[in-house]
Amino acid sequence: MRRVIDISGDGTNNDGSSLEESRLRALQKAIVINGLPVGAEVENGETTAEYYERHVIGRPGSFIIPADSSAEFQWAIINKLIREVSSISGETRS
């Protein structure tokens, strides 16, 4: 059985438990983490997409689909779902 967590957002973790601890627990349970970063704002020298690549997604086959604006968000969600359900290969990051 494949287990996946999908995370979307417009910046860094700012509430709740530690991102690093939560991510590590999910990865230890072989859960794939995919991301849908929204916006291109730079935080700590990184864009939101770069932050997701470095700190959020994980496991082989994980990916991000950035939406640079709220207008692109619907397109990004549809494409993310199609990619996950049909197992379309493409750029993946682990």
mmCIF file with all atom_site columns, C-alpha atoms in Angstrom:
data_model
loop_
_atom_site.group_PDB
_atom_site.id
_atom_site.type_symbol
_atom_site.label_atom_id
_atom_site.label_alt_id
_atom_site.label_comp_id
_atom_site.label_asym_id
_atom_site.label_entity_id
_atom_site.label_seq_id
_atom_site.pdbx_PDB_ins_code
_atom_site.Cartn_x
_atom_site.Cartn_y
_atom_site.Cartn_z
_atom_site.occupancy
_atom_site.B_iso_or_equiv
_atom_site.pdbx_formal_charge
_atom_site.auth_seq_id
_atom_site.auth_comp_id
_atom_site.auth_asym_id
_atom_site.auth_atom_id
_atom_site.pdbx_PDB_model_num
ATOM 1  C CA . MET A 1 1  ? 0.000  0.000  0.000   1.00 0.00 ? 1  MET A CA 1
ATOM 2  C CA . ARG A 1 2  ? 1.331  3.439  -0.907  1.00 0.00 ? 2  ARG A CA 1
ATOM 3  C CA . ARG A 1 3  ? 0.919  6.236  1.608   1.00 0.00 ? 3  ARG A CA 1
ATOM 4  C CA . VAL A 1 4  ? 1.276  9.881  0.637   1.00 0.00 ? 4  VAL A CA 1
ATOM 5  C CA . ILE A 1 5  ? 1.058  13.187 2.478   1.00 0.00 ? 5  ILE A CA 1
ATOM 6  C CA . ASP A 1 6  ? 0.291  16.233 0.328   1.00 0.00 ? 6  ASP A CA 1
ATOM 7  C CA . ILE A 1 7  ? 1.319  19.588 1.735   1.00 0.00 ? 7  ILE A CA 1
ATOM 8  C CA . SER A 1 8  ? 0.446  22.953 0.266   1.00 0.00 ? 8  SER A CA 1
ATOM 9  C CA . GLY A 1 9  ? 1.276  26.376 1.582   1.00 0.00 ? 9  GLY A CA 1
ATOM 10 C CA . ASP A 1 10 ? 2.792  29.748 0.927   1.00 0.00 ? 10 ASP A CA 1
ATOM 11 C CA . GLY A 1 11 ? 5.813  29.734 3.198   1.00 0.00 ? 11 GLY A CA 1
ATOM 12 C CA . THR A 1 12 ? 7.657  28.124 6.045   1.00 0.00 ? 12 THR A CA 1
ATOM 13 C CA . ASN A 1 13 ? 6.150  26.206 8.943   1.00 0.00 ? 13 ASN A CA 1
ATOM 14 C CA . ASN A 1 14 ? 4.731  28.724 11.394  1.00 0.00 ? 14 ASN A CA 1
ATOM 15 C CA . ASP A 1 15 ? 2.422  26.733 13.649  1.00 0.00 ? 15 ASP A CA 1
ATOM 16 C CA . GLY A 1 16 ? 2.152  23.330 15.236  1.00 0.00 ? 16 GLY A CA 1
ATOM 17 C CA . SER A 1 17 ? 4.841  20.759 15.820  1.00 0.00 ? 17 SER A CA 1
ATOM 18 C CA . SER A 1 18 ? 8.327  20.927 14.370  1.00 0.00 ? 18 SER A CA 1
ATOM 19 C CA . LEU A 1 19 ? 8.445  20.378 10.614  1.00 0.00 ? 19 LEU A CA 1
ATOM 20 C CA . GLU A 1 20 ? 11.715 18.470 10.909  1.00 0.00 ? 20 GLU A CA 1
ATOM 21 C CA . GLU A 1 21 ? 10.338 16.043 13.514  1.00 0.00 ? 21 GLU A CA 1
ATOM 22 C CA . SER A 1 22 ? 7.058  15.486 11.683  1.00 0.00 ? 22 SER A CA 1
ATOM 23 C CA . ARG A 1 23 ? 8.842  14.965 8.360   1.00 0.00 ? 23 ARG A CA 1
ATOM 24 C CA . LEU A 1 24 ? 11.296 12.486 9.882   1.00 0.00 ? 24 LEU A CA 1
ATOM 25 C CA . ARG A 1 25 ? 8.458  10.451 11.462  1.00 0.00 ? 25 ARG A CA 1
ATOM 26 C CA . ALA A 1 26 ? 6.641  10.262 8.119   1.00 0.00 ? 26 ALA A CA 1
ATOM 27 C CA . LEU A 1 27 ? 9.775  9.273  6.211   1.00 0.00 ? 27 LEU A CA 1
ATOM 28 C CA . GLN A 1 28 ? 10.606 6.581  8.780   1.00 0.00 ? 28 GLN A CA 1
ATOM 29 C CA . LYS A 1 29 ? 7.153  5.102  8.124   1.00 0.00 ? 29 LYS A CA 1
ATOM 30 C CA . ALA A 1 30 ? 7.885  5.059  4.348   1.00 0.00 ? 30 ALA A CA 1
ATOM 31 C CA . ILE A 1 31 ? 5.328  7.781  3.661   1.00 0.00 ? 31 ILE A CA 1
ATOM 32 C CA . VAL A 1 32 ? 5.954  9.862  0.535   1.00 0.00 ? 32 VAL A CA 1
ATOM 33 C CA . ILE A 1 33 ? 5.626  13.622 1.034   1.00 0.00 ? 33 ILE A CA 1
ATOM 34 C CA . ASN A 1 34 ? 4.652  15.743 -1.977  1.00 0.00 ? 34 ASN A CA 1
ATOM 35 C CA . GLY A 1 35 ? 4.378  19.508 -2.050  1.00 0.00 ? 35 GLY A CA 1
ATOM 36 C CA . LEU A 1 36 ? 2.375  22.225 -3.688  1.00 0.00 ? 36 LEU A CA 1
ATOM 37 C CA . PRO A 1 37 ? 4.159  25.480 -2.836  1.00 0.00 ? 37 PRO A CA 1
ATOM 38 C CA . VAL A 1 38 ? 2.120  28.593 -3.581  1.00 0.00 ? 38 VAL A CA 1
ATOM 39 C CA . GLY A 1 39 ? 3.776  31.879 -4.491  1.00 0.00 ? 39 GLY A CA 1
ATOM 40 C CA . ALA A 1 40 ? 7.357  32.752 -5.225  1.00 0.00 ? 40 ALA A CA 1
ATOM 41 C CA . GLU A 1 41 ? 8.172  34.837 -2.174  1.00 0.00 ? 41 GLU A CA 1
ATOM 42 C CA . VAL A 1 42 ? 11.720 34.537 -0.940  1.00 0.00 ? 42 VAL A CA 1
ATOM 43 C CA . GLU A 1 43 ? 12.276 33.544 2.686   1.00 0.00 ? 43 GLU A CA 1
ATOM 44 C CA . ASN A 1 44 ? 15.757 33.189 4.131   1.00 0.00 ? 44 ASN A CA 1
ATOM 45 C CA . GLY A 1 45 ? 17.203 33.464 0.634   1.00 0.00 ? 45 GLY A CA 1
ATOM 46 C CA . GLU A 1 46 ? 14.977 30.699 -0.764  1.00 0.00 ? 46 GLU A CA 1
ATOM 47 C CA . THR A 1 47 ? 11.856 30.765 -2.866  1.00 0.00 ? 47 THR A CA 1
ATOM 48 C CA . THR A 1 48 ? 8.857  28.884 -1.529  1.00 0.00 ? 48 THR A CA 1
ATOM 49 C CA . ALA A 1 49 ? 9.483  26.113 -4.079  1.00 0.00 ? 49 ALA A CA 1
ATOM 50 C CA . GLU A 1 50 ? 13.142 25.804 -3.006  1.00 0.00 ? 50 GLU A CA 1
ATOM 51 C CA . TYR A 1 51 ? 12.066 25.649 0.640   1.00 0.00 ? 51 TYR A CA 1
ATOM 52 C CA . TYR A 1 52 ? 9.649  22.807 -0.159  1.00 0.00 ? 52 TYR A CA 1
ATOM 53 C CA . GLU A 1 53 ? 12.332 20.932 -2.092  1.00 0.00 ? 53 GLU A CA 1
ATOM 54 C CA . ARG A 1 54 ? 14.870 21.202 0.731   1.00 0.00 ? 54 ARG A CA 1
ATOM 55 C CA . HIS A 1 55 ? 12.681 20.913 3.822   1.00 0.00 ? 55 HIS A CA 1
ATOM 56 C CA . VAL A 1 56 ? 9.294  19.399 3.001   1.00 0.00 ? 56 VAL A CA 1
ATOM 57 C CA . ILE A 1 57 ? 9.138  16.704 0.315   1.00 0.00 ? 57 ILE A CA 1
ATOM 58 C CA . GLY A 1 58 ? 10.706 13.318 0.791   1.00 0.00 ? 58 GLY A CA 1
ATOM 59 C CA . ARG A 1 59 ? 11.119 9.692  -0.327  1.00 0.00 ? 59 ARG A CA 1
ATOM 60 C CA . PRO A 1 60 ? 11.792 8.411  -3.833  1.00 0.00 ? 60 PRO A CA 1
ATOM 61 C CA . GLY A 1 61 ? 9.083  9.530  -6.221  1.00 0.00 ? 61 GLY A CA 1
ATOM 62 C CA . SER A 1 62 ? 8.215  12.662 -4.259  1.00 0.00 ? 62 SER A CA 1
ATOM 63 C CA . PHE A 1 63 ? 7.647  15.865 -6.187  1.00 0.00 ? 63 PHE A CA 1
ATOM 64 C CA . ILE A 1 64 ? 6.581  19.481 -6.034  1.00 0.00 ? 64 ILE A CA 1
ATOM 65 C CA . ILE A 1 65 ? 4.246  21.303 -8.384  1.00 0.00 ? 65 ILE A CA 1
ATOM 66 C CA . PRO A 1 66 ? 4.609  25.026 -7.727  1.00 0.00 ? 66 PRO A CA 1
ATOM 67 C CA . ALA A 1 67 ? 1.800  27.499 -8.235  1.00 0.00 ? 67 ALA A CA 1
ATOM 68 C CA . ASP A 1 68 ? 3.281  30.958 -8.586  1.00 0.00 ? 68 ASP A CA 1
ATOM 69 C CA . SER A 1 69 ? -0.074 32.637 -7.994  1.00 0.00 ? 69 SER A CA 1
ATOM 70 C CA . SER A 1 70 ? -3.507 31.830 -6.653  1.00 0.00 ? 70 SER A CA 1
ATOM 71 C CA . ALA A 1 71 ? -4.718 31.723 -10.271 1.00 0.00 ? 71 ALA A CA 1
ATOM 72 C CA . GLU A 1 72 ? -2.370 28.776 -10.928 1.00 0.00 ? 72 GLU A CA 1
ATOM 73 C CA . PHE A 1 73 ? -3.416 26.923 -7.763  1.00 0.00 ? 73 PHE A CA 1
ATOM 74 C CA . GLN A 1 74 ? -6.375 25.113 -9.373  1.00 0.00 ? 74 GLN A CA 1
ATOM 75 C CA . TRP A 1 75 ? -4.204 23.991 -12.307 1.00 0.00 ? 75 TRP A CA 1
ATOM 76 C CA . ALA A 1 76 ? -1.513 22.769 -9.899  1.00 0.00 ? 76 ALA A CA 1
ATOM 77 C CA . ILE A 1 77 ? -3.955 20.733 -7.784  1.00 0.00 ? 77 ILE A CA 1
ATOM 78 C CA . ILE A 1 78 ? -5.481 19.050 -10.827 1.00 0.00 ? 78 ILE A CA 1
ATOM 79 C CA . ASN A 1 79 ? -2.064 18.176 -12.226 1.00 0.00 ? 79 ASN A CA 1
ATOM 80 C CA . LYS A 1 80 ? -0.844 16.919 -8.842  1.00 0.00 ? 80 LYS A CA 1
ATOM 81 C CA . LEU A 1 81 ? -3.855 14.611 -8.525  1.00 0.00 ? 81 LEU A CA 1
ATOM 82 C CA . ILE A 1 82 ? -3.473 13.313 -12.078 1.00 0.00 ? 82 ILE A CA 1
ATOM 83 C CA . ARG A 1 83 ? 0.210  12.632 -11.484 1.00 0.00 ? 83 ARG A CA 1
ATOM 84 C CA . GLU A 1 84 ? -0.409 10.811 -8.202  1.00 0.00 ? 84 GLU A CA 1
ATOM 85 C CA . VAL A 1 85 ? -3.316 8.706  -9.401  1.00 0.00 ? 85 VAL A CA 1
ATOM 86 C CA . SER A 1 86 ? -1.835 7.724  -12.736 1.00 0.00 ? 86 SER A CA 1
ATOM 87 C CA . SER A 1 87 ? 1.763  7.416  -11.479 1.00 0.00 ? 87 SER A CA 1
ATOM 88 C CA . ILE A 1 88 ? 2.984  9.659  -14.291 1.00 0.00 ? 88 ILE A CA 1
ATOM 89 C CA . SER A 1 89 ? 6.742  9.778  -14.195 1.00 0.00 ? 89 SER A CA 1
ATOM 90 C CA . GLY A 1 90 ? 8.500  13.058 -14.533 1.00 0.00 ? 90 GLY A CA 1
ATOM 91 C CA . GLU A 1 91 ? 10.783 15.206 -12.459 1.00 0.00 ? 91 GLU A CA 1
ATOM 92 C CA . THR A 1 92 ? 11.026 13.626 -9.050  1.00 0.00 ? 92 THR A CA 1
ATOM 93 C CA . ARG A 1 93 ? 13.065 14.601 -6.067  1.00 0.00 ? 93 ARG A CA 1
ATOM 94 C CA . SER A 1 94 ? 14.054 12.463 -3.137  1.00 0.00 ? 94 SER A CA 1
#
